[in-house]
């Protein structure tokens, strides 16, 4: 018998026995589609975990390699016949690997980078406002301003140049709608999600607290996130932190959620578009975990001249983009192949753009589009909305 | 001896695995077997292969045939009857990656798919063009077309359309010698380049069937339906499809099993529903809480769906309401009925309460539900059993008993396995038969298939696959591959029995006294030792030549007696 303390203490020790081996999870698992063998799918991994618990197999490097080949897309949990919280199970299994010092190097690097620099890219706080350089809107007064609405960009959007436009688009939308908002600027830190994915459960609270305390000081009541994983982390880590963010008075919104409220209140005015056909890729966390899939579609349909076509596997049945759960760091090739599989779903629709609302999905689909040489615009919902807004009147214009 | 390099040459190196981890995963199905079971079956295959084309599947089977290597076909491993378990090591052929849609003919309402496609994938495709499947399994999300066709059974839609076997218009299978045969109305594009093989294999198969007396000769297609691939590995199937008319779920609740049974019978007569599944009070008391489903907790629920035109549905719905009312039941709200319909693809939800399940499933007449239900509950405590069933056509239904247990309590779990076989025997006493044969119900195979038909099948099996290489031991039984522990047990038991027999005889006949008079005091001991060793060898040979049928006939009653004794 092998004790897997972390898994057992988290209350998931029975899961491998409760698993009905029905195979529903395996059929929807992107890693299984790619790896072809049962051991890559959730059913197989659970069975191997059972073997480890019974002393018939070892918690070895091969097992850990396959744990980190999972993108934590949660599709397995959504179809589980015995309602196992498999997303939690895989995280706890990674935490077990972390405790045993067996987490892959890229995962360790991301985690230590967050602790040291506040982001997984080791870029540091001084890079957090580069997106606003040469931006037509001056945001200086918005930094750490007292306001009811706070906007958390997330590390990817703030630090990766190809995603900076998402932040600029969100600011344009907020300005257009006349929303008083605040930004944390250089003080914004990572939400801690990559640490949790790496298995570093014990330190994640230290970092996850920071943004919350700042927002609280500024009197924020509503928080908009460009990255759905940040919200999710606030929910799951929040319930165990001293501040109990799970029960916090703060209301958390994804981009599409907040923009659709602005839209419904008539605060957004659109220009007629010249027949743009788009399809919407639901990010795993938004659709499956946060239940947000109507809002972005309603928004798209409300923009005149923009038409939406659905691709196979949408809503809660959405397929993973491959970039989640640190897969793009630990197994970049697997990650890219999963992204290409998803891009194939897109490519059979007549859409000329694919819209999403997660910076990782955007990067994944964009990269897949390039490697497949499939010319298609990949945009965040924020970018699409900002692009279609009526231009603001310029002061002194004739 | 399996030559891995040769298999890799045939199906591609990426599609072959000999890793222990992989072999273990492909050597099991959904049933959690007690350790004792591995005394009569093998722990794992020698190799797992996943052919990507029908031609490479055929080549692999041809190779195995030429080198006397046993082969076991496997879909998704979503069944629990042992049909895909290893019995003589060899090669496991996973058909999961033969998953292409081959041809659709909307006018003929037929669709041809490869065996490894899942039912859900096919349903998604058909629904986009306005069709659906007449029958599909409740495990549709993962079960493969080939797996369900090869094992047979009832599913969603069986209340209207019957068994899955009735939905197969034609199929293509690979015979034990590697030939690709096509039977029935197998639909394929005209430019398919494998027709020639199909024709010669067809002639070969007919020449085998000609040796069977006409009165019990099966149709060629029957050899591949519900027989677990013992005559050939199903590679492609032509299925019937039906127009996707309006689907209207309904659910009704009853206080007792008699009212439920009468309602099932009347609804079947009056309304022709597409789907009917009942769950008993032993099920609802465990799955639902009094708070969340106050009308359903501890009651009997009949969940169904109509698939018809708008006007017919309107008429049938009223008829169902009247029937339910006449039998003291009530219908649930539509939203609840839709939820229960959506749950049709999650039949194993009950496993959360186990955490292990030991299943027992039968096919019985609807009329016999109440008496079998009472009988089963008098044998097994209500606390540890949950009963449900899927209704078929012509007054038959499946009767599925989930026995809740915990595989981690190994000794108790092993002893408790006899309960599944006991329920099957009870069902047979009530005029039923096992739901499926696979490996674990081989004793009942003659009853399941009909003795005359079964004997004919046995003869064909001997002609087609004389060395029993294709899915050995399944359906037809055969000698078990006894393990070392069993052989030691057989020898020791024989030794003890031999010694006891000698002791009893010598005491009765007073031979000990005789030997001492003759001045041979040690002869008695030497003779006793000789008899004991002979006994041991007989015991060893007995285990060595034990068949699966006899192993089950002997083992299950022993488990029963042991459990009863230990409980007392």
Short mmCIF file of C-alpha atoms in Angstrom, two decimals, chain B residues 141-380:
data_model
loop_
_atom_site.label_atom_id
_atom_site.label_comp_id
_atom_site.label_asym_id
_atom_site.label_seq_id
_atom_site.Cartn_x
_atom_site.Cartn_y
_atom_site.Cartn_z
CA UNK B 141 -21.13 8.43 -24.50
CA UNK B 142 -18.31 5.88 -24.47
CA UNK B 143 -19.63 2.55 -25.80
CA UNK B 144 -18.61 1.65 -29.32
CA UNK B 145 -20.93 0.56 -32.10
CA UNK B 146 -19.07 -2.73 -32.47
CA UNK B 147 -19.10 -3.46 -28.76
CA UNK B 148 -22.86 -3.12 -28.31
CA UNK B 149 -23.64 -4.98 -31.54
CA UNK B 150 -21.32 -7.82 -30.56
CA UNK B 151 -22.76 -8.13 -27.06
CA UNK B 152 -26.42 -7.39 -27.80
CA UNK B 153 -28.94 -6.00 -25.37
CA UNK B 154 -31.61 -3.40 -24.75
CA UNK B 155 -31.06 0.33 -24.77
CA UNK B 156 -32.69 3.68 -25.28
CA UNK B 157 -35.41 3.10 -27.87
CA UNK B 158 -35.86 -0.60 -27.16
CA UNK B 159 -39.41 -0.09 -25.90
CA UNK B 160 -40.37 0.70 -29.49
CA UNK B 161 -37.71 -0.95 -31.62
CA UNK B 162 -36.49 -3.94 -29.58
CA UNK B 163 -32.99 -5.32 -29.17
CA UNK B 164 -29.96 -3.70 -30.82
CA UNK B 165 -29.55 -6.82 -32.96
CA UNK B 166 -32.78 -5.96 -34.77
CA UNK B 167 -31.29 -2.63 -35.84
CA UNK B 168 -28.34 -4.09 -37.69
CA UNK B 169 -29.06 -4.29 -41.41
CA UNK B 170 -25.68 -5.71 -42.30
CA UNK B 171 -22.13 -5.85 -41.13
CA UNK B 172 -18.56 -6.56 -42.00
CA UNK B 173 -16.40 -8.76 -39.79
CA UNK B 174 -12.97 -10.30 -39.85
CA UNK B 175 -13.13 -14.08 -39.55
CA UNK B 176 -10.70 -16.06 -37.35
CA UNK B 177 -8.50 -16.71 -40.41
CA UNK B 178 -8.31 -13.01 -41.26
CA UNK B 179 -10.78 -12.98 -44.14
CA UNK B 180 -13.07 -9.95 -44.32
CA UNK B 181 -16.67 -11.06 -44.70
CA UNK B 182 -19.74 -8.97 -45.39
CA UNK B 183 -23.18 -10.15 -44.41
CA UNK B 184 -26.77 -8.92 -44.60
CA UNK B 185 -27.53 -5.66 -46.31
CA UNK B 186 -24.11 -4.13 -45.81
CA UNK B 187 -24.11 -0.68 -47.33
CA UNK B 188 -20.92 0.75 -48.76
CA UNK B 189 -19.86 3.01 -51.58
CA UNK B 190 -19.63 1.28 -54.93
CA UNK B 191 -15.97 2.17 -55.37
CA UNK B 192 -14.94 0.34 -52.20
CA UNK B 193 -11.90 -1.71 -53.12
CA UNK B 194 -12.30 -4.57 -50.68
CA UNK B 195 -15.36 -6.17 -52.24
CA UNK B 196 -13.43 -9.08 -53.69
CA UNK B 197 -12.26 -10.26 -50.27
CA UNK B 198 -15.82 -9.87 -49.03
CA UNK B 199 -17.16 -12.13 -51.76
CA UNK B 200 -14.65 -14.96 -51.32
CA UNK B 201 -15.00 -14.82 -47.54
CA UNK B 202 -18.77 -14.92 -47.94
CA UNK B 203 -18.50 -18.09 -50.01
CA UNK B 204 -16.17 -19.60 -47.42
CA UNK B 205 -18.58 -18.78 -44.59
CA UNK B 206 -21.52 -20.24 -46.51
CA UNK B 207 -19.55 -23.43 -47.13
CA UNK B 208 -19.10 -23.77 -43.36
CA UNK B 209 -22.75 -23.06 -42.68
CA UNK B 210 -23.78 -25.64 -45.29
CA UNK B 211 -22.41 -28.31 -42.97
CA UNK B 212 -25.08 -27.45 -40.40
CA UNK B 213 -28.54 -29.02 -40.72
CA UNK B 214 -30.89 -26.61 -42.40
CA UNK B 215 -33.46 -26.54 -39.57
CA UNK B 216 -30.95 -25.05 -37.09
CA UNK B 217 -28.65 -23.23 -39.50
CA UNK B 218 -28.23 -19.56 -38.51
CA UNK B 219 -28.05 -16.70 -41.00
CA UNK B 220 -24.44 -15.57 -41.58
CA UNK B 221 -25.13 -12.21 -39.90
CA UNK B 222 -26.36 -13.94 -36.74
CA UNK B 223 -22.84 -15.22 -36.07
CA UNK B 224 -21.67 -11.72 -35.25
CA UNK B 225 -24.61 -10.39 -33.25
CA UNK B 226 -24.59 -10.90 -29.50
CA UNK B 227 -21.81 -13.50 -29.66
CA UNK B 228 -18.94 -11.36 -28.38
CA UNK B 229 -16.82 -11.62 -31.47
CA UNK B 230 -16.29 -15.34 -31.03
CA UNK B 231 -16.90 -15.89 -34.78
CA UNK B 232 -15.29 -12.74 -36.08
CA UNK B 233 -14.26 -9.25 -35.05
CA UNK B 234 -16.90 -6.76 -36.17
CA UNK B 235 -15.19 -4.06 -38.22
CA UNK B 236 -18.02 -2.08 -39.82
CA UNK B 237 -21.76 -2.04 -39.24
CA UNK B 238 -24.74 -0.86 -41.28
CA UNK B 239 -27.40 0.39 -38.90
CA UNK B 240 -30.98 1.41 -39.43
CA UNK B 241 -31.83 5.01 -38.65
CA UNK B 242 -35.21 6.59 -38.08
CA UNK B 243 -36.51 10.11 -38.62
CA UNK B 244 -35.98 12.35 -35.65
CA UNK B 245 -39.58 13.20 -34.90
CA UNK B 246 -40.71 15.08 -31.81
CA UNK B 247 -39.30 13.66 -28.62
CA UNK B 248 -41.43 14.04 -25.54
CA UNK B 249 -40.14 12.72 -22.20
CA UNK B 250 -42.52 11.78 -19.40
CA UNK B 251 -42.15 10.36 -15.91
CA UNK B 252 -44.66 8.88 -13.52
CA UNK B 253 -44.52 7.79 -9.91
CA UNK B 254 -46.14 4.80 -8.19
CA UNK B 255 -46.42 3.63 -4.60
CA UNK B 256 -45.89 -0.06 -5.27
CA UNK B 257 -44.42 -2.50 -7.73
CA UNK B 258 -47.78 -3.96 -8.77
CA UNK B 259 -49.13 -0.62 -9.94
CA UNK B 260 -45.84 0.05 -11.72
CA UNK B 261 -45.99 -3.27 -13.56
CA UNK B 262 -49.61 -2.83 -14.63
CA UNK B 263 -48.84 0.66 -15.86
CA UNK B 264 -45.84 -0.56 -17.90
CA UNK B 265 -47.98 -3.23 -19.53
CA UNK B 266 -50.82 -0.82 -20.37
CA UNK B 267 -48.55 1.95 -21.59
CA UNK B 268 -46.79 -0.53 -23.88
CA UNK B 269 -50.15 -1.68 -25.24
CA UNK B 270 -51.70 1.73 -25.71
CA UNK B 271 -48.98 4.24 -26.43
CA UNK B 272 -45.90 2.55 -28.02
CA UNK B 273 -43.32 4.68 -26.20
CA UNK B 274 -39.80 4.99 -27.56
CA UNK B 275 -38.14 4.55 -24.17
CA UNK B 276 -39.24 3.10 -20.85
CA UNK B 277 -37.07 2.62 -17.78
CA UNK B 278 -38.27 1.86 -14.29
CA UNK B 279 -36.43 2.49 -11.07
CA UNK B 280 -37.62 0.83 -7.90
CA UNK B 281 -38.09 2.18 -4.40
CA UNK B 282 -34.84 0.46 -3.39
CA UNK B 283 -33.18 2.77 -5.93
CA UNK B 284 -35.04 6.03 -5.24
CA UNK B 285 -34.55 5.69 -1.50
CA UNK B 286 -30.80 5.76 -2.09
CA UNK B 287 -30.50 8.23 -4.94
CA UNK B 288 -33.04 10.85 -3.93
CA UNK B 289 -33.46 12.69 -0.68
CA UNK B 290 -36.84 13.36 0.86
CA UNK B 291 -36.22 17.08 0.65
CA UNK B 292 -35.17 17.41 -2.96
CA UNK B 293 -37.64 14.99 -4.53
CA UNK B 294 -40.43 14.63 -2.07
CA UNK B 295 -42.77 12.95 -4.58
CA UNK B 296 -40.19 10.39 -5.62
CA UNK B 297 -38.34 9.37 -2.49
CA UNK B 298 -38.99 5.72 -1.77
CA UNK B 299 -41.39 5.37 -4.71
CA UNK B 300 -41.29 3.51 -8.01
CA UNK B 301 -40.63 5.74 -11.01
CA UNK B 302 -41.32 5.01 -14.63
CA UNK B 303 -39.29 7.23 -16.94
CA UNK B 304 -40.15 7.28 -20.61
CA UNK B 305 -40.15 9.18 -23.85
CA UNK B 306 -42.36 9.29 -26.91
CA UNK B 307 -40.87 9.74 -30.36
CA UNK B 308 -43.60 10.50 -32.80
CA UNK B 309 -45.53 13.13 -34.69
CA UNK B 310 -47.09 16.02 -32.83
CA UNK B 311 -50.63 14.67 -33.12
CA UNK B 312 -49.70 11.14 -32.10
CA UNK B 313 -47.77 12.46 -29.09
CA UNK B 314 -50.76 14.49 -28.00
CA UNK B 315 -52.92 11.38 -28.16
CA UNK B 316 -50.35 9.14 -26.44
CA UNK B 317 -49.71 11.64 -23.67
CA UNK B 318 -53.37 11.68 -22.74
CA UNK B 319 -53.48 7.88 -22.83
CA UNK B 320 -50.46 7.68 -20.52
CA UNK B 321 -52.00 10.15 -18.07
CA UNK B 322 -55.18 8.08 -17.96
CA UNK B 323 -53.27 4.82 -17.47
CA UNK B 324 -51.13 6.27 -14.70
CA UNK B 325 -54.16 7.62 -12.91
CA UNK B 326 -55.98 4.30 -13.26
CA UNK B 327 -53.04 2.61 -11.54
CA UNK B 328 -52.92 5.05 -8.62
CA UNK B 329 -49.85 6.88 -9.90
CA UNK B 330 -49.15 10.46 -10.83
CA UNK B 331 -47.09 12.12 -13.52
CA UNK B 332 -44.23 14.45 -12.62
CA UNK B 333 -43.79 17.96 -13.91
CA UNK B 334 -42.45 18.17 -17.45
CA UNK B 335 -39.20 19.76 -16.31
CA UNK B 336 -38.53 16.85 -13.97
CA UNK B 337 -39.32 14.35 -16.74
CA UNK B 338 -36.83 16.11 -18.99
CA UNK B 339 -34.18 15.96 -16.28
CA UNK B 340 -34.77 12.23 -15.80
CA UNK B 341 -34.59 11.73 -19.57
CA UNK B 342 -31.25 13.56 -19.67
CA UNK B 343 -30.05 11.24 -16.93
CA UNK B 344 -30.61 8.21 -19.18
CA UNK B 345 -26.96 8.33 -20.23
CA UNK B 346 -25.73 8.16 -16.64
CA UNK B 347 -27.01 4.80 -15.39
CA UNK B 348 -24.09 4.30 -13.03
CA UNK B 349 -24.81 7.29 -10.79
CA UNK B 350 -25.74 4.81 -8.06
CA UNK B 351 -22.10 3.77 -7.80
CA UNK B 352 -21.33 6.80 -5.62
CA UNK B 353 -23.03 4.85 -2.83
CA UNK B 354 -20.93 1.70 -3.22
CA UNK B 355 -18.21 2.59 -3.87
CA UNK B 356 -18.25 -0.76 -5.69
CA UNK B 357 -21.11 -2.37 -7.53
CA UNK B 358 -21.75 -6.02 -8.24
CA UNK B 359 -24.32 -6.22 -11.03
CA UNK B 360 -26.89 -8.91 -11.79
CA UNK B 361 -29.07 -8.47 -14.85
CA UNK B 362 -31.80 -10.55 -16.38
CA UNK B 363 -34.32 -10.50 -19.16
CA UNK B 364 -37.80 -11.32 -17.88
CA UNK B 365 -41.43 -10.85 -18.81
CA UNK B 366 -42.83 -7.60 -17.46
CA UNK B 367 -45.52 -9.65 -15.71
CA UNK B 368 -42.89 -11.25 -13.50
CA UNK B 369 -41.38 -8.03 -12.14
CA UNK B 370 -43.35 -8.02 -8.82
CA UNK B 371 -42.62 -11.61 -7.80
CA UNK B 372 -38.95 -11.45 -8.80
CA UNK B 373 -38.62 -8.11 -7.07
CA UNK B 374 -40.03 -9.48 -3.81
CA UNK B 375 -37.97 -12.63 -4.12
CA UNK B 376 -34.71 -10.77 -4.67
CA UNK B 377 -35.39 -8.49 -1.71
CA UNK B 378 -36.08 -11.48 0.50
CA UNK B 379 -32.59 -12.79 -0.38
CA UNK B 380 -30.62 -9.56 -0.24
#
